[in-house]
Short mmCIF file of N, CA and C in Angstrom, two decimals:
data_model
loop_
_atom_site.label_atom_id
_atom_site.label_comp_id
_atom_site.label_asym_id
_atom_site.label_seq_id
_atom_site.Cartn_x
_atom_site.Cartn_y
_atom_site.Cartn_z
N ARG U 1 79.02 244.82 115.57
CA ARG U 1 78.01 245.65 116.18
C ARG U 1 77.81 246.93 115.36
N LYS U 2 76.55 247.25 115.11
CA LYS U 2 76.25 248.43 114.32
C LYS U 2 75.92 249.60 115.30
N PRO U 3 76.36 250.82 114.93
CA PRO U 3 75.98 251.98 115.74
C PRO U 3 74.52 252.30 115.54
N ILE U 4 73.89 252.86 116.59
CA ILE U 4 72.47 253.15 116.50
C ILE U 4 72.29 254.67 116.82
N PHE U 5 71.59 255.35 115.93
CA PHE U 5 71.27 256.74 116.03
C PHE U 5 69.79 256.84 116.46
N VAL U 6 69.58 257.11 117.77
CA VAL U 6 68.22 257.15 118.30
C VAL U 6 67.76 258.63 118.35
N GLY U 7 66.56 258.85 117.93
CA GLY U 7 65.94 260.23 118.06
C GLY U 7 66.25 261.17 116.91
N LEU U 8 66.14 260.63 115.68
CA LEU U 8 66.35 261.54 114.52
C LEU U 8 65.44 262.72 114.55
N GLU U 9 64.17 262.53 115.00
CA GLU U 9 63.21 263.56 115.06
C GLU U 9 63.65 264.74 116.01
N SER U 10 64.28 264.37 117.09
CA SER U 10 64.78 265.40 118.04
C SER U 10 65.95 266.11 117.44
N TRP U 11 66.81 265.38 116.77
CA TRP U 11 68.00 266.00 116.07
C TRP U 11 67.52 267.03 115.04
N ILE U 12 66.46 266.70 114.27
CA ILE U 12 65.93 267.58 113.29
C ILE U 12 65.37 268.83 113.94
N ARG U 13 64.69 268.69 115.01
CA ARG U 13 64.10 269.86 115.72
C ARG U 13 65.17 270.71 116.36
N GLU U 14 66.28 270.15 116.75
CA GLU U 14 67.36 270.92 117.31
C GLU U 14 68.22 271.66 116.28
N HIS U 15 68.05 271.35 115.01
CA HIS U 15 68.87 272.02 113.96
C HIS U 15 68.00 272.61 112.91
N PRO U 16 67.18 273.64 113.35
CA PRO U 16 66.31 274.28 112.32
C PRO U 16 67.15 275.11 111.31
N ASP U 17 66.59 275.23 110.14
CA ASP U 17 67.18 276.05 109.10
C ASP U 17 68.63 275.61 108.75
N GLU U 18 68.96 274.42 108.95
CA GLU U 18 70.26 273.92 108.53
C GLU U 18 70.05 272.85 107.41
N ASN U 19 71.13 272.63 106.64
CA ASN U 19 71.08 271.63 105.60
C ASN U 19 71.19 270.27 106.23
N LEU U 20 70.06 269.70 106.60
CA LEU U 20 70.01 268.41 107.34
C LEU U 20 70.51 267.29 106.51
N GLU U 21 70.19 267.30 105.25
CA GLU U 21 70.67 266.18 104.39
C GLU U 21 72.19 266.19 104.31
N GLU U 22 72.78 267.32 104.23
CA GLU U 22 74.26 267.43 104.20
C GLU U 22 74.84 266.98 105.53
N LYS U 23 74.26 267.38 106.64
CA LYS U 23 74.75 266.95 107.95
C LYS U 23 74.62 265.43 108.13
N LEU U 24 73.45 264.89 107.64
CA LEU U 24 73.28 263.45 107.73
C LEU U 24 74.29 262.68 106.89
N ASP U 25 74.65 263.30 105.71
CA ASP U 25 75.62 262.64 104.86
C ASP U 25 76.94 262.45 105.63
N THR U 26 77.30 263.46 106.46
CA THR U 26 78.52 263.33 107.23
C THR U 26 78.40 262.18 108.25
N VAL U 27 77.27 262.09 108.86
CA VAL U 27 77.02 260.98 109.84
C VAL U 27 77.10 259.62 109.14
N LEU U 28 76.54 259.55 107.94
CA LEU U 28 76.57 258.28 107.21
C LEU U 28 77.94 257.93 106.68
N GLU U 29 78.70 258.96 106.29
CA GLU U 29 80.08 258.68 105.84
C GLU U 29 80.93 258.14 106.97
N ASP U 30 80.77 258.68 108.14
CA ASP U 30 81.49 258.27 109.30
C ASP U 30 80.98 256.92 109.86
N ASN U 31 79.73 256.60 109.65
CA ASN U 31 79.08 255.40 110.19
C ASN U 31 78.21 254.75 109.16
N PRO U 32 78.79 254.10 108.08
CA PRO U 32 77.99 253.63 107.03
C PRO U 32 76.98 252.45 107.41
N ASP U 33 77.19 251.80 108.54
CA ASP U 33 76.30 250.77 108.98
C ASP U 33 75.36 251.15 110.05
N VAL U 34 75.19 252.45 110.25
CA VAL U 34 74.34 253.05 111.39
C VAL U 34 72.88 252.62 111.13
N VAL U 35 72.23 252.31 112.25
CA VAL U 35 70.78 252.06 112.26
C VAL U 35 70.16 253.31 112.84
N ILE U 36 69.24 253.99 112.03
CA ILE U 36 68.67 255.22 112.47
C ILE U 36 67.20 255.04 112.87
N LEU U 37 66.93 255.49 114.08
CA LEU U 37 65.57 255.36 114.63
C LEU U 37 64.93 256.76 114.69
N CYS U 38 63.68 256.84 114.26
CA CYS U 38 62.94 258.12 114.23
C CYS U 38 61.50 257.89 114.65
N ASP U 39 61.03 258.64 115.57
CA ASP U 39 59.58 258.53 115.95
C ASP U 39 58.79 259.13 114.83
N GLU U 40 57.59 258.56 114.59
CA GLU U 40 56.71 259.08 113.57
C GLU U 40 56.06 260.37 114.08
N VAL U 41 56.24 261.44 113.36
CA VAL U 41 55.72 262.74 113.77
C VAL U 41 54.70 263.28 112.72
N GLY U 42 54.45 262.58 111.66
CA GLY U 42 53.60 263.08 110.64
C GLY U 42 52.11 262.72 110.72
N CYS U 43 51.82 261.87 111.61
CA CYS U 43 50.41 261.40 111.71
C CYS U 43 49.69 262.35 112.72
N GLY U 44 48.47 262.50 112.59
CA GLY U 44 47.72 263.23 113.60
C GLY U 44 47.29 264.65 113.14
N VAL U 45 47.03 265.46 114.12
CA VAL U 45 46.56 266.84 113.80
C VAL U 45 47.73 267.69 113.36
N VAL U 46 47.49 268.46 112.26
CA VAL U 46 48.49 269.34 111.76
C VAL U 46 48.64 270.55 112.71
N PRO U 47 49.83 270.80 113.20
CA PRO U 47 49.96 271.95 114.17
C PRO U 47 49.69 273.31 113.49
N ILE U 48 49.13 274.22 114.26
CA ILE U 48 48.86 275.58 113.81
C ILE U 48 50.21 276.37 113.66
N ASP U 49 51.08 276.13 114.55
CA ASP U 49 52.37 276.90 114.57
C ASP U 49 53.21 276.51 113.37
N PRO U 50 53.67 277.48 112.55
CA PRO U 50 54.45 277.24 111.36
C PRO U 50 55.79 276.53 111.69
N GLY U 51 56.42 276.83 112.84
CA GLY U 51 57.68 276.19 113.20
C GLY U 51 57.42 274.72 113.47
N GLU U 52 56.36 274.38 114.14
CA GLU U 52 56.02 272.95 114.44
C GLU U 52 55.82 272.15 113.11
N ARG U 53 55.07 272.81 112.18
CA ARG U 53 54.81 272.16 110.90
C ARG U 53 56.10 271.96 110.13
N SER U 54 56.98 272.99 110.24
CA SER U 54 58.23 272.95 109.41
C SER U 54 59.13 271.82 109.85
N TRP U 55 59.42 271.66 111.15
CA TRP U 55 60.30 270.59 111.54
C TRP U 55 59.71 269.20 111.34
N ARG U 56 58.40 269.09 111.38
CA ARG U 56 57.77 267.80 111.12
C ARG U 56 57.87 267.48 109.63
N GLU U 57 57.69 268.48 108.79
CA GLU U 57 57.84 268.25 107.34
C GLU U 57 59.28 267.90 107.02
N ALA U 58 60.22 268.57 107.65
CA ALA U 58 61.68 268.27 107.41
C ALA U 58 61.92 266.83 107.83
N GLY U 59 61.34 266.40 108.94
CA GLY U 59 61.55 265.00 109.39
C GLY U 59 61.04 264.00 108.41
N GLY U 60 59.87 264.22 107.88
CA GLY U 60 59.31 263.35 106.89
C GLY U 60 60.10 263.25 105.60
N ARG U 61 60.57 264.40 105.17
CA ARG U 61 61.38 264.41 103.96
C ARG U 61 62.74 263.74 104.16
N LEU U 62 63.34 263.93 105.30
CA LEU U 62 64.61 263.30 105.60
C LEU U 62 64.47 261.77 105.73
N CYS U 63 63.36 261.37 106.35
CA CYS U 63 63.17 259.89 106.45
C CYS U 63 62.92 259.28 105.08
N TRP U 64 62.27 260.06 104.20
CA TRP U 64 62.05 259.54 102.84
C TRP U 64 63.37 259.40 102.12
N VAL U 65 64.23 260.40 102.28
CA VAL U 65 65.58 260.34 101.65
C VAL U 65 66.38 259.16 102.13
N LEU U 66 66.32 258.95 103.48
CA LEU U 66 67.05 257.85 104.07
C LEU U 66 66.55 256.49 103.55
N ALA U 67 65.24 256.33 103.51
CA ALA U 67 64.65 255.09 103.05
C ALA U 67 65.03 254.83 101.60
N ARG U 68 64.99 255.84 100.75
CA ARG U 68 65.35 255.71 99.36
C ARG U 68 66.83 255.25 99.23
N ARG U 69 67.70 255.93 100.00
CA ARG U 69 69.15 255.62 99.92
C ARG U 69 69.46 254.22 100.42
N SER U 70 68.79 253.84 101.47
CA SER U 70 69.18 252.57 102.10
C SER U 70 68.65 251.34 101.32
N GLY U 71 67.58 251.52 100.58
CA GLY U 71 67.02 250.38 99.86
C GLY U 71 66.18 249.52 100.78
N GLN U 72 66.19 249.83 102.03
CA GLN U 72 65.37 249.14 102.99
C GLN U 72 64.96 250.02 104.14
N SER U 73 63.76 249.85 104.65
CA SER U 73 63.32 250.60 105.78
C SER U 73 62.23 249.80 106.47
N GLY U 74 61.94 250.19 107.69
CA GLY U 74 60.89 249.47 108.37
C GLY U 74 60.04 250.48 109.21
N TRP U 75 58.90 250.04 109.50
CA TRP U 75 58.02 250.88 110.30
C TRP U 75 57.32 249.98 111.38
N SER U 76 57.29 250.47 112.55
CA SER U 76 56.78 249.68 113.64
C SER U 76 55.94 250.65 114.50
N ALA U 77 54.81 250.14 115.04
CA ALA U 77 53.98 250.96 115.88
C ALA U 77 53.94 250.34 117.27
N SER U 78 54.06 251.20 118.29
CA SER U 78 53.92 250.69 119.64
C SER U 78 53.32 251.83 120.47
N SER U 79 52.82 251.54 121.63
CA SER U 79 52.22 252.52 122.50
C SER U 79 52.85 252.50 123.88
N ALA U 80 53.09 253.62 124.44
CA ALA U 80 53.68 253.71 125.78
C ALA U 80 52.59 253.45 126.85
N ASP U 81 51.33 253.41 126.43
CA ASP U 81 50.21 253.27 127.38
C ASP U 81 50.16 251.84 127.89
#
């Protein structure tokens, strides 16, 4: 059974101004088979608030780093409606 990390986007938002890649390295070292789930936050209207833009940008960059490191990634769309 693989561990699952749900809500990467929330984790990013809760840790502003921290070295997220370094923190994630620790998670990956402790759980090399982890499955990481992150909601897409980069599509849509760009927020006016700099803080909102900042954490969304950080999320996109971190997901890109994860995809590059893993050699595999997936994207799925669904609606709660």
